Amino acid sequence: MVSLTEERGNMTKKNVVVSDAKSGLNMAISVDVSKSSLFTTAAQKKPAGPGGFITISRKQLLQNLEINGGARVNSWVDSMRASSPTHIKSTPLSDDQNSWIDHHPSALDMFEQITNASKGKQIVMFLDYDGTLSPIVDDPDRAFMSDQMRATVRKLARNFPTAIVSGRCRDKVYGFVRLAELYYAGSHGMDIKGPSKGSKYKKGTQDILFQPANEFLPMIDEVYKSLVEKTKSTPGAKVENNKFCISVHFRCVDEKKWSELAEEVKSVLKEYPKLRLTQGRKVLEIRPTIKWDKGKALEFLLESLGYANCTDVFPVYIGDDRTDEDAFKVLRERGQGFGILVSKIPKDTNASYSLQEPSEVMDFLQRLVRWKQP
Ligand SMILES: O=P(O)(O)OC[C@H]1O[C@H](O[C@H]2O[C@H](CO)[C@@H](O)[C@H](O)[C@H]2O)[C@H](O)[C@@H](O)[C@@H]1O
């Protein structure tokens, strides 16, 4: 397991989760607690939680900024740093990490309980792509899925309705998965399409194509071009056009340049109040402000499959990213099925179970297929 707390000389860096009760969002930032009275106090009073995180409120953070002479911390860069730790060291499991695992046990260890809970109900599978079906790699264009994983997902789809829900553009994620029998929700759920030849699971015959952010296409194209231009002087930066949203990757950018990159992105977005900026795994994501996300996409797909008001449906959503939390939350609120977070480190999540990496996801999916077809 890993500890995210890093100590260097007389500088003590802690990862702090700032929780904003109003928006319900949590932001992870990395701070030198020895330099800030509030963080020092928080660090002394509060034991670090899972992953070495200390949680403080947004109000406390703002107070801290004032305490420090009003100096503005570039919160985006701090968040970029903390959400992508580069100094992960192996240590034995702490009590907090054990407690996180108690609350989010391995879906492999809990397999029997999970399948028992689904008895008499229709399981519907929702799978994120990057970091779930394919391992995270430096070049987003080379995030290939293994043939074994593809064969597993093919068998899964023969047994359960299955959808891929990704931040990527739908065509691109289809290009990686190449299984025509699946449902695809690209651009964080803003581009949903059913299987090209119809589905054996769907009640009714109407084809599904749903694109709630259509009016944003010209704006996204314009912003994509501006971002490519603006970031071309930052070595390693990569802008990806995901049709209804845009990703600005900083995985291959020198950490010293992250602040500059975040400023460049923000300066472009200043002109576009109808677009918002969020963050994923070493990626800044730009998308329309419409109230649509992976959680809404999950609900839309359940409805399209004819399970809108059914009590006998059991949706299972597997994902690794912050954007997958919207879907985990929907399942929690519906009290139906559950979410599985793919992560090696404890994270604040609405998922019920965990799996460590894509190879464990594949094991879990294979066990589901064997359970359905003994
Ligand atoms: O919803 P997802 O399918 O998980 O898509 C989220 C983003 O995934 C991709 O970026 C991530 O994976 C890349 C390849 O492993 C990696 O290089 C990058 O650092 C990760 O953030 C994709 O390229 C993005 O467009 C998606 O938004």
Short mmCIF file of N, CA, C and O in Angstrom, two decimals, residues 145-264:
data_model
loop_
_atom_site.label_atom_id
_atom_site.label_comp_id
_atom_site.label_asym_id
_atom_site.label_seq_id
_atom_site.Cartn_x
_atom_site.Cartn_y
_atom_site.Cartn_z
N MET A 145 -6.44 -1.87 -25.23
CA MET A 145 -7.01 -2.88 -24.33
C MET A 145 -6.47 -4.23 -24.82
O MET A 145 -6.30 -4.43 -26.02
N SER A 146 -6.19 -5.13 -23.89
CA SER A 146 -5.61 -6.41 -24.32
C SER A 146 -6.67 -7.26 -25.03
O SER A 146 -7.88 -7.08 -24.80
N ASP A 147 -6.21 -8.20 -25.84
CA ASP A 147 -7.16 -9.10 -26.53
C ASP A 147 -7.94 -9.92 -25.51
O ASP A 147 -9.12 -10.24 -25.71
N GLN A 148 -7.24 -10.27 -24.41
CA GLN A 148 -7.90 -11.07 -23.37
C GLN A 148 -9.04 -10.28 -22.71
O GLN A 148 -10.11 -10.81 -22.45
N MET A 149 -8.78 -8.99 -22.50
CA MET A 149 -9.82 -8.14 -21.90
C MET A 149 -10.99 -8.02 -22.89
O MET A 149 -12.16 -8.10 -22.50
N ARG A 150 -10.67 -7.85 -24.18
CA ARG A 150 -11.73 -7.72 -25.19
C ARG A 150 -12.59 -8.99 -25.21
O ARG A 150 -13.83 -8.93 -25.23
N ALA A 151 -11.92 -10.15 -25.17
CA ALA A 151 -12.67 -11.42 -25.20
C ALA A 151 -13.56 -11.53 -23.96
O ALA A 151 -14.70 -12.01 -24.03
N THR A 152 -13.04 -11.04 -22.83
CA THR A 152 -13.82 -11.09 -21.58
C THR A 152 -15.05 -10.19 -21.68
O THR A 152 -16.17 -10.60 -21.32
N VAL A 153 -14.86 -8.98 -22.21
CA VAL A 153 -16.00 -8.05 -22.32
C VAL A 153 -17.02 -8.60 -23.32
O VAL A 153 -18.24 -8.47 -23.13
N ARG A 154 -16.53 -9.26 -24.38
CA ARG A 154 -17.45 -9.85 -25.37
C ARG A 154 -18.35 -10.89 -24.69
O ARG A 154 -19.57 -10.89 -24.86
N LYS A 155 -17.72 -11.75 -23.88
CA LYS A 155 -18.51 -12.79 -23.18
C LYS A 155 -19.47 -12.14 -22.18
O LYS A 155 -20.61 -12.58 -22.01
N LEU A 156 -18.99 -11.11 -21.53
CA LEU A 156 -19.82 -10.40 -20.55
C LEU A 156 -21.10 -9.89 -21.23
O LEU A 156 -22.21 -10.08 -20.72
N ALA A 157 -20.92 -9.28 -22.42
CA ALA A 157 -22.05 -8.69 -23.13
C ALA A 157 -23.03 -9.75 -23.64
O ALA A 157 -24.20 -9.44 -23.90
N ARG A 158 -22.54 -10.99 -23.80
CA ARG A 158 -23.47 -12.07 -24.20
C ARG A 158 -24.39 -12.43 -23.04
O ARG A 158 -25.46 -12.98 -23.22
N ASN A 159 -23.92 -12.16 -21.82
CA ASN A 159 -24.67 -12.56 -20.63
C ASN A 159 -25.44 -11.44 -19.95
O ASN A 159 -26.42 -11.70 -19.25
N PHE A 160 -24.95 -10.21 -20.12
CA PHE A 160 -25.60 -9.05 -19.47
C PHE A 160 -25.58 -7.87 -20.42
O PHE A 160 -24.59 -7.68 -21.14
N PRO A 161 -26.61 -7.00 -20.38
CA PRO A 161 -26.49 -5.74 -21.13
C PRO A 161 -25.25 -5.01 -20.62
O PRO A 161 -25.05 -4.91 -19.41
N THR A 162 -24.43 -4.51 -21.56
CA THR A 162 -23.15 -3.91 -21.16
C THR A 162 -22.92 -2.58 -21.89
O THR A 162 -23.12 -2.50 -23.10
N ALA A 163 -22.48 -1.58 -21.13
CA ALA A 163 -22.20 -0.27 -21.73
C ALA A 163 -20.79 0.18 -21.33
O ALA A 163 -20.34 -0.08 -20.23
N ILE A 164 -20.14 0.87 -22.28
CA ILE A 164 -18.86 1.52 -21.98
C ILE A 164 -19.18 3.00 -21.75
O ILE A 164 -19.85 3.62 -22.59
N VAL A 165 -18.73 3.55 -20.63
CA VAL A 165 -19.00 4.96 -20.32
C VAL A 165 -17.66 5.66 -20.15
O VAL A 165 -16.91 5.37 -19.22
N SER A 166 -17.33 6.56 -21.09
CA SER A 166 -15.97 7.11 -21.11
C SER A 166 -15.94 8.62 -21.30
O SER A 166 -16.87 9.21 -21.86
N GLY A 167 -14.84 9.22 -20.86
CA GLY A 167 -14.62 10.65 -21.11
C GLY A 167 -14.18 10.87 -22.54
O GLY A 167 -14.23 11.98 -23.07
N ARG A 168 -13.76 9.83 -23.18
CA ARG A 168 -13.27 9.94 -24.57
C ARG A 168 -14.41 10.17 -25.54
O ARG A 168 -15.56 9.85 -25.26
N CYS A 169 -14.03 10.62 -26.74
CA CYS A 169 -14.98 10.74 -27.82
C CYS A 169 -15.46 9.31 -28.17
O CYS A 169 -14.69 8.35 -28.11
N ARG A 170 -16.74 9.17 -28.46
CA ARG A 170 -17.33 7.83 -28.63
C ARG A 170 -16.62 7.02 -29.71
O ARG A 170 -16.33 5.83 -29.53
N ASP A 171 -16.31 7.67 -30.86
CA ASP A 171 -15.66 6.93 -31.95
C ASP A 171 -14.29 6.40 -31.52
O ASP A 171 -13.89 5.30 -31.89
N LYS A 172 -13.60 7.21 -30.72
CA LYS A 172 -12.26 6.81 -30.31
C LYS A 172 -12.32 5.61 -29.35
O LYS A 172 -11.56 4.65 -29.48
N VAL A 173 -13.23 5.68 -28.40
CA VAL A 173 -13.31 4.57 -27.44
C VAL A 173 -13.80 3.31 -28.17
O VAL A 173 -13.34 2.19 -27.90
N TYR A 174 -14.68 3.50 -29.16
CA TYR A 174 -15.12 2.35 -29.97
C TYR A 174 -13.92 1.75 -30.71
O TYR A 174 -13.76 0.53 -30.81
N GLY A 175 -13.05 2.63 -31.21
CA GLY A 175 -11.85 2.18 -31.92
C GLY A 175 -10.95 1.32 -31.05
O GLY A 175 -10.27 0.42 -31.54
N PHE A 176 -10.95 1.57 -29.75
CA PHE A 176 -10.15 0.74 -28.84
C PHE A 176 -10.87 -0.57 -28.49
O PHE A 176 -10.28 -1.63 -28.45
N VAL A 177 -12.18 -0.48 -28.24
CA VAL A 177 -12.92 -1.65 -27.73
C VAL A 177 -13.35 -2.58 -28.88
O VAL A 177 -13.27 -3.81 -28.77
N ARG A 178 -13.81 -2.00 -29.97
CA ARG A 178 -14.20 -2.74 -31.18
C ARG A 178 -15.19 -3.89 -30.92
O ARG A 178 -15.03 -4.99 -31.41
N LEU A 179 -16.21 -3.61 -30.13
CA LEU A 179 -17.27 -4.62 -29.93
C LEU A 179 -18.60 -3.95 -30.26
O LEU A 179 -19.08 -3.07 -29.52
N ALA A 180 -19.19 -4.36 -31.40
CA ALA A 180 -20.40 -3.67 -31.90
C ALA A 180 -21.63 -3.94 -31.04
O ALA A 180 -22.61 -3.21 -31.11
N GLU A 181 -21.58 -4.99 -30.23
CA GLU A 181 -22.78 -5.38 -29.46
C GLU A 181 -22.98 -4.56 -28.17
O GLU A 181 -23.94 -4.77 -27.43
N LEU A 182 -22.06 -3.63 -27.90
CA LEU A 182 -22.16 -2.86 -26.65
C LEU A 182 -22.88 -1.52 -26.85
O LEU A 182 -22.98 -1.02 -27.97
N TYR A 183 -23.32 -0.94 -25.74
CA TYR A 183 -23.77 0.46 -25.72
C TYR A 183 -22.53 1.30 -25.44
O TYR A 183 -21.66 0.88 -24.67
N TYR A 184 -22.45 2.49 -26.05
CA TYR A 184 -21.30 3.37 -25.80
C TYR A 184 -21.81 4.75 -25.37
O TYR A 184 -22.70 5.31 -26.03
N ALA A 185 -21.24 5.26 -24.29
CA ALA A 185 -21.53 6.64 -23.87
C ALA A 185 -20.19 7.36 -23.83
O ALA A 185 -19.40 7.17 -22.91
N GLY A 186 -19.92 8.15 -24.89
CA GLY A 186 -18.64 8.88 -24.95
C GLY A 186 -18.79 10.28 -24.38
O GLY A 186 -19.87 10.67 -23.93
N SER A 187 -17.70 11.07 -24.41
CA SER A 187 -17.69 12.46 -23.93
C SER A 187 -18.37 12.60 -22.56
O SER A 187 -19.25 13.43 -22.37
N HIS A 188 -17.97 11.75 -21.61
CA HIS A 188 -18.53 11.77 -20.25
C HIS A 188 -20.05 11.60 -20.26
O HIS A 188 -20.76 12.22 -19.47
N GLY A 189 -20.54 10.80 -21.19
CA GLY A 189 -21.98 10.50 -21.23
C GLY A 189 -22.77 11.42 -22.14
O GLY A 189 -23.98 11.26 -22.28
N MET A 190 -22.10 12.39 -22.81
CA MET A 190 -22.85 13.35 -23.64
C MET A 190 -23.04 12.85 -25.07
O MET A 190 -23.52 13.60 -25.92
N ASP A 191 -22.67 11.62 -25.33
CA ASP A 191 -22.82 11.06 -26.68
C ASP A 191 -23.11 9.55 -26.54
O ASP A 191 -22.21 8.74 -26.43
N ILE A 192 -24.41 9.23 -26.53
CA ILE A 192 -24.81 7.85 -26.22
C ILE A 192 -25.37 7.16 -27.46
O ILE A 192 -26.22 7.70 -28.16
N LYS A 193 -24.89 5.96 -27.72
CA LYS A 193 -25.38 5.22 -28.88
C LYS A 193 -25.54 3.74 -28.50
O LYS A 193 -24.70 3.18 -27.79
N GLY A 194 -26.62 3.16 -29.01
CA GLY A 194 -26.86 1.73 -28.77
C GLY A 194 -26.13 0.89 -29.79
O GLY A 194 -25.53 1.41 -30.73
N PRO A 195 -26.17 -0.44 -29.62
CA PRO A 195 -25.49 -1.34 -30.55
C PRO A 195 -25.97 -1.12 -31.99
O PRO A 195 -27.17 -0.93 -32.21
N SER A 196 -25.03 -1.17 -32.96
CA SER A 196 -25.39 -0.85 -34.34
C SER A 196 -26.46 -1.79 -34.90
O SER A 196 -27.32 -1.36 -35.67
N LYS A 197 -26.43 -3.06 -34.49
CA LYS A 197 -27.44 -3.98 -35.03
C LYS A 197 -28.60 -4.20 -34.06
O LYS A 197 -29.24 -5.25 -34.06
N GLY A 198 -28.83 -3.26 -33.18
CA GLY A 198 -29.89 -3.43 -32.18
C GLY A 198 -29.38 -4.33 -31.06
O GLY A 198 -28.31 -4.89 -31.15
N SER A 199 -30.22 -4.45 -30.02
CA SER A 199 -29.76 -5.21 -28.85
C SER A 199 -30.76 -6.28 -28.48
O SER A 199 -31.97 -6.04 -28.52
N LYS A 200 -30.26 -7.44 -28.10
CA LYS A 200 -31.18 -8.50 -27.69
C LYS A 200 -31.83 -8.17 -26.34
O LYS A 200 -32.81 -8.76 -25.95
N TYR A 201 -31.26 -7.19 -25.63
CA TYR A 201 -31.79 -6.87 -24.31
C TYR A 201 -32.85 -5.78 -24.34
O TYR A 201 -33.64 -5.65 -23.44
N LYS A 202 -32.82 -4.97 -25.40
CA LYS A 202 -33.68 -3.79 -25.38
C LYS A 202 -35.12 -4.11 -25.74
O LYS A 202 -35.39 -4.76 -26.74
N LYS A 203 -36.03 -3.63 -24.85
CA LYS A 203 -37.45 -3.79 -25.17
C LYS A 203 -37.78 -2.66 -26.15
O LYS A 203 -37.43 -1.51 -25.92
N GLY A 204 -38.44 -2.96 -27.24
CA GLY A 204 -38.72 -1.93 -28.26
C GLY A 204 -37.65 -1.97 -29.34
O GLY A 204 -36.63 -2.64 -29.19
N THR A 205 -37.90 -1.26 -30.42
CA THR A 205 -37.01 -1.40 -31.57
C THR A 205 -36.25 -0.13 -31.94
O THR A 205 -35.37 -0.14 -32.77
N GLN A 206 -36.62 0.96 -31.28
CA GLN A 206 -36.01 2.25 -31.65
C GLN A 206 -34.51 2.29 -31.37
O GLN A 206 -34.07 1.87 -30.29
N ASP A 207 -33.75 2.80 -32.36
CA ASP A 207 -32.30 2.96 -32.14
C ASP A 207 -32.05 4.07 -31.13
O ASP A 207 -32.80 5.03 -31.07
N ILE A 208 -30.96 3.92 -30.39
CA ILE A 208 -30.63 4.97 -29.42
C ILE A 208 -29.50 5.83 -29.95
O ILE A 208 -28.44 5.32 -30.33
N LEU A 209 -29.73 7.13 -30.00
CA LEU A 209 -28.64 8.09 -30.22
C LEU A 209 -29.03 9.33 -29.45
O LEU A 209 -30.06 9.95 -29.71
N PHE A 210 -28.24 9.68 -28.44
CA PHE A 210 -28.60 10.80 -27.58
C PHE A 210 -27.39 11.71 -27.38
O PHE A 210 -26.35 11.26 -26.90
N GLN A 211 -27.53 12.98 -27.79
CA GLN A 211 -26.40 13.92 -27.71
C GLN A 211 -26.89 15.24 -27.12
O GLN A 211 -27.19 16.19 -27.85
N PRO A 212 -27.00 15.31 -25.78
CA PRO A 212 -27.61 16.49 -25.17
C PRO A 212 -26.79 17.78 -25.27
O PRO A 212 -27.30 18.85 -24.94
N ALA A 213 -25.52 17.69 -25.75
CA ALA A 213 -24.69 18.91 -25.80
C ALA A 213 -24.41 19.33 -27.24
O ALA A 213 -23.43 20.03 -27.51
N ASN A 214 -25.31 18.93 -28.15
CA ASN A 214 -25.09 19.19 -29.58
C ASN A 214 -24.78 20.65 -29.90
O ASN A 214 -23.90 20.94 -30.71
N GLU A 215 -25.51 21.55 -29.23
CA GLU A 215 -25.34 22.98 -29.55
C GLU A 215 -23.93 23.49 -29.21
O GLU A 215 -23.51 24.56 -29.65
N PHE A 216 -23.18 22.72 -28.42
CA PHE A 216 -21.83 23.17 -28.01
C PHE A 216 -20.74 22.79 -29.01
O PHE A 216 -19.59 23.18 -28.84
N LEU A 217 -21.11 21.99 -30.03
CA LEU A 217 -20.07 21.50 -30.96
C LEU A 217 -19.19 22.61 -31.56
O LEU A 217 -17.96 22.52 -31.48
N PRO A 218 -19.80 23.69 -32.13
CA PRO A 218 -18.93 24.74 -32.71
C PRO A 218 -18.02 25.37 -31.66
O PRO A 218 -16.85 25.64 -31.92
N MET A 219 -18.56 25.56 -30.45
CA MET A 219 -17.76 26.19 -29.39
C MET A 219 -16.59 25.28 -28.99
O MET A 219 -15.46 25.72 -28.83
N ILE A 220 -16.86 23.99 -28.87
CA ILE A 220 -15.81 23.04 -28.47
C ILE A 220 -14.71 23.03 -29.54
O ILE A 220 -13.51 23.05 -29.21
N ASP A 221 -15.11 23.06 -30.81
CA ASP A 221 -14.11 23.06 -31.89
C ASP A 221 -13.22 24.30 -31.82
O ASP A 221 -12.00 24.23 -31.97
N GLU A 222 -13.89 25.44 -31.58
CA GLU A 222 -13.16 26.71 -31.50
C GLU A 222 -12.17 26.68 -30.32
O GLU A 222 -11.00 27.03 -30.47
N VAL A 223 -12.65 26.21 -29.17
CA VAL A 223 -11.79 26.18 -27.97
C VAL A 223 -10.65 25.17 -28.16
O VAL A 223 -9.51 25.41 -27.76
N TYR A 224 -10.96 24.06 -28.82
CA TYR A 224 -9.91 23.05 -29.08
C TYR A 224 -8.76 23.70 -29.87
O TYR A 224 -7.59 23.57 -29.49
N LYS A 225 -9.14 24.43 -30.93
CA LYS A 225 -8.09 25.08 -31.77
C LYS A 225 -7.29 26.08 -30.93
O LYS A 225 -6.07 26.13 -31.01
N SER A 226 -7.98 26.89 -30.12
CA SER A 226 -7.27 27.88 -29.30
C SER A 226 -6.34 27.19 -28.32
O SER A 226 -5.22 27.64 -28.08
N LEU A 227 -6.80 26.07 -27.73
CA LEU A 227 -5.96 25.39 -26.74
C LEU A 227 -4.72 24.77 -27.39
O LEU A 227 -3.63 24.79 -26.81
N VAL A 228 -4.90 24.22 -28.59
CA VAL A 228 -3.74 23.64 -29.30
C VAL A 228 -2.70 24.74 -29.52
O VAL A 228 -1.51 24.57 -29.25
N GLU A 229 -3.19 25.90 -29.98
CA GLU A 229 -2.31 27.04 -30.27
C GLU A 229 -1.62 27.52 -28.98
O GLU A 229 -0.41 27.68 -28.93
N LYS A 230 -2.42 27.70 -27.95
CA LYS A 230 -1.94 28.28 -26.69
C LYS A 230 -0.92 27.37 -25.99
O LYS A 230 0.00 27.83 -25.33
N THR A 231 -1.11 26.06 -26.10
CA THR A 231 -0.27 25.14 -25.32
C THR A 231 0.89 24.58 -26.13
O THR A 231 1.65 23.76 -25.61
N LYS A 232 1.03 25.02 -27.38
CA LYS A 232 2.06 24.36 -28.21
C LYS A 232 3.49 24.66 -27.75
O LYS A 232 4.40 23.91 -28.03
N SER A 233 3.63 25.70 -26.93
CA SER A 233 4.97 26.02 -26.43
C SER A 233 5.29 25.24 -25.15
O SER A 233 6.38 25.36 -24.60
N THR A 234 4.34 24.47 -24.64
CA THR A 234 4.59 23.68 -23.42
C THR A 234 4.96 22.25 -23.81
O THR A 234 4.08 21.48 -24.22
N PRO A 235 6.25 21.89 -23.69
CA PRO A 235 6.64 20.54 -24.11
C PRO A 235 5.87 19.47 -23.33
O PRO A 235 5.74 19.56 -22.12
N GLY A 236 5.36 18.49 -24.06
CA GLY A 236 4.67 17.36 -23.43
C GLY A 236 3.17 17.54 -23.32
O GLY A 236 2.43 16.57 -23.13
N ALA A 237 2.68 18.79 -23.43
CA ALA A 237 1.23 19.01 -23.31
C ALA A 237 0.53 18.44 -24.54
O ALA A 237 1.04 18.53 -25.65
N LYS A 238 -0.64 17.85 -24.31
CA LYS A 238 -1.37 17.27 -25.44
C LYS A 238 -2.85 17.61 -25.30
O LYS A 238 -3.43 17.39 -24.23
N VAL A 239 -3.41 18.16 -26.34
CA VAL A 239 -4.83 18.50 -26.29
C VAL A 239 -5.59 17.46 -27.12
O VAL A 239 -5.23 17.17 -28.26
N GLU A 240 -6.63 16.90 -26.50
CA GLU A 240 -7.38 15.83 -27.17
C GLU A 240 -8.82 16.31 -27.38
O GLU A 240 -9.48 16.75 -26.43
N ASN A 241 -9.28 16.23 -28.63
CA ASN A 241 -10.66 16.64 -28.92
C ASN A 241 -11.59 15.44 -28.70
O ASN A 241 -11.53 14.45 -29.44
N ASN A 242 -12.40 15.53 -27.67
CA ASN A 242 -13.32 14.43 -27.36
C ASN A 242 -14.75 14.74 -27.79
O ASN A 242 -15.71 14.31 -27.17
N LYS A 243 -14.86 15.52 -28.84
CA LYS A 243 -16.13 15.91 -29.48
C LYS A 243 -16.98 16.86 -28.66
O LYS A 243 -17.16 18.00 -29.05
N PHE A 244 -17.54 16.43 -27.53
CA PHE A 244 -18.34 17.34 -26.71
C PHE A 244 -17.55 17.85 -25.51
O PHE A 244 -18.08 18.55 -24.66
N CYS A 245 -16.31 17.44 -25.40
CA CYS A 245 -15.44 17.95 -24.35
C CYS A 245 -13.99 17.85 -24.83
O CYS A 245 -13.72 17.27 -25.89
N ILE A 246 -13.09 18.46 -24.06
CA ILE A 246 -11.67 18.50 -24.47
C ILE A 246 -10.82 18.09 -23.29
O ILE A 246 -11.10 18.46 -22.15
N SER A 247 -9.76 17.32 -23.56
CA SER A 247 -8.81 16.96 -22.51
C SER A 247 -7.48 17.65 -22.77
O SER A 247 -6.99 17.62 -23.90
N VAL A 248 -6.92 18.28 -21.74
CA VAL A 248 -5.56 18.82 -21.86
C VAL A 248 -4.68 17.97 -20.94
O VAL A 248 -4.79 18.05 -19.71
N HIS A 249 -3.86 17.14 -21.54
CA HIS A 249 -3.04 16.19 -20.77
C HIS A 249 -1.76 16.84 -20.27
O HIS A 249 -1.08 17.54 -21.03
N PHE A 250 -1.42 16.57 -18.99
CA PHE A 250 -0.14 17.09 -18.48
C PHE A 250 0.75 15.98 -17.92
O PHE A 250 1.74 16.23 -17.25
N ARG A 251 0.42 14.72 -18.20
CA ARG A 251 1.21 13.58 -17.72
C ARG A 251 2.67 13.69 -18.15
O ARG A 251 3.58 13.32 -17.42
N CYS A 252 2.92 14.21 -19.36
CA CYS A 252 4.29 14.27 -19.88
C CYS A 252 4.87 15.69 -19.81
O CYS A 252 5.86 15.99 -20.48
N VAL A 253 4.22 16.55 -19.03
CA VAL A 253 4.73 17.93 -18.88
C VAL A 253 5.55 18.01 -17.59
O VAL A 253 5.14 17.46 -16.56
N ASP A 254 6.70 18.69 -17.67
CA ASP A 254 7.53 18.89 -16.49
C ASP A 254 6.69 19.60 -15.41
O ASP A 254 6.01 20.59 -15.70
N GLU A 255 6.77 19.07 -14.18
CA GLU A 255 5.93 19.61 -13.09
C GLU A 255 6.12 21.13 -12.93
O GLU A 255 5.17 21.84 -12.56
N LYS A 256 7.33 21.62 -13.24
CA LYS A 256 7.58 23.07 -13.09
C LYS A 256 6.72 23.88 -14.06
O LYS A 256 6.54 25.08 -13.91
N LYS A 257 6.23 23.22 -15.10
CA LYS A 257 5.44 23.94 -16.12
C LYS A 257 3.92 23.80 -15.91
O LYS A 257 3.13 24.31 -16.70
N TRP A 258 3.51 23.05 -14.88
CA TRP A 258 2.08 22.80 -14.69
C TRP A 258 1.30 24.09 -14.45
O TRP A 258 0.19 24.26 -14.95
N SER A 259 1.92 24.97 -13.65
CA SER A 259 1.24 26.21 -13.32
C SER A 259 0.98 27.03 -14.59
O SER A 259 -0.12 27.54 -14.82
N GLU A 260 2.05 27.12 -15.42
CA GLU A 260 1.95 27.87 -16.68
C GLU A 260 0.83 27.27 -17.57
O GLU A 260 0.01 28.00 -18.13
N LEU A 261 0.82 25.94 -17.62
CA LEU A 261 -0.19 25.27 -18.46
C LEU A 261 -1.61 25.56 -17.95
O LEU A 261 -2.52 25.89 -18.73
N ALA A 262 -1.78 25.44 -16.62
CA ALA A 262 -3.11 25.70 -16.04
C ALA A 262 -3.55 27.14 -16.35
O ALA A 262 -4.72 27.40 -16.67
N GLU A 263 -2.58 28.08 -16.28
CA GLU A 263 -2.90 29.48 -16.59
C GLU A 263 -3.31 29.64 -18.05
O GLU A 263 -4.24 30.36 -18.38
N GLU A 264 -2.60 28.94 -18.94
CA GLU A 264 -2.92 29.03 -20.38
C GLU A 264 -4.35 28.53 -20.62
O GLU A 264 -5.13 29.17 -21.34
#
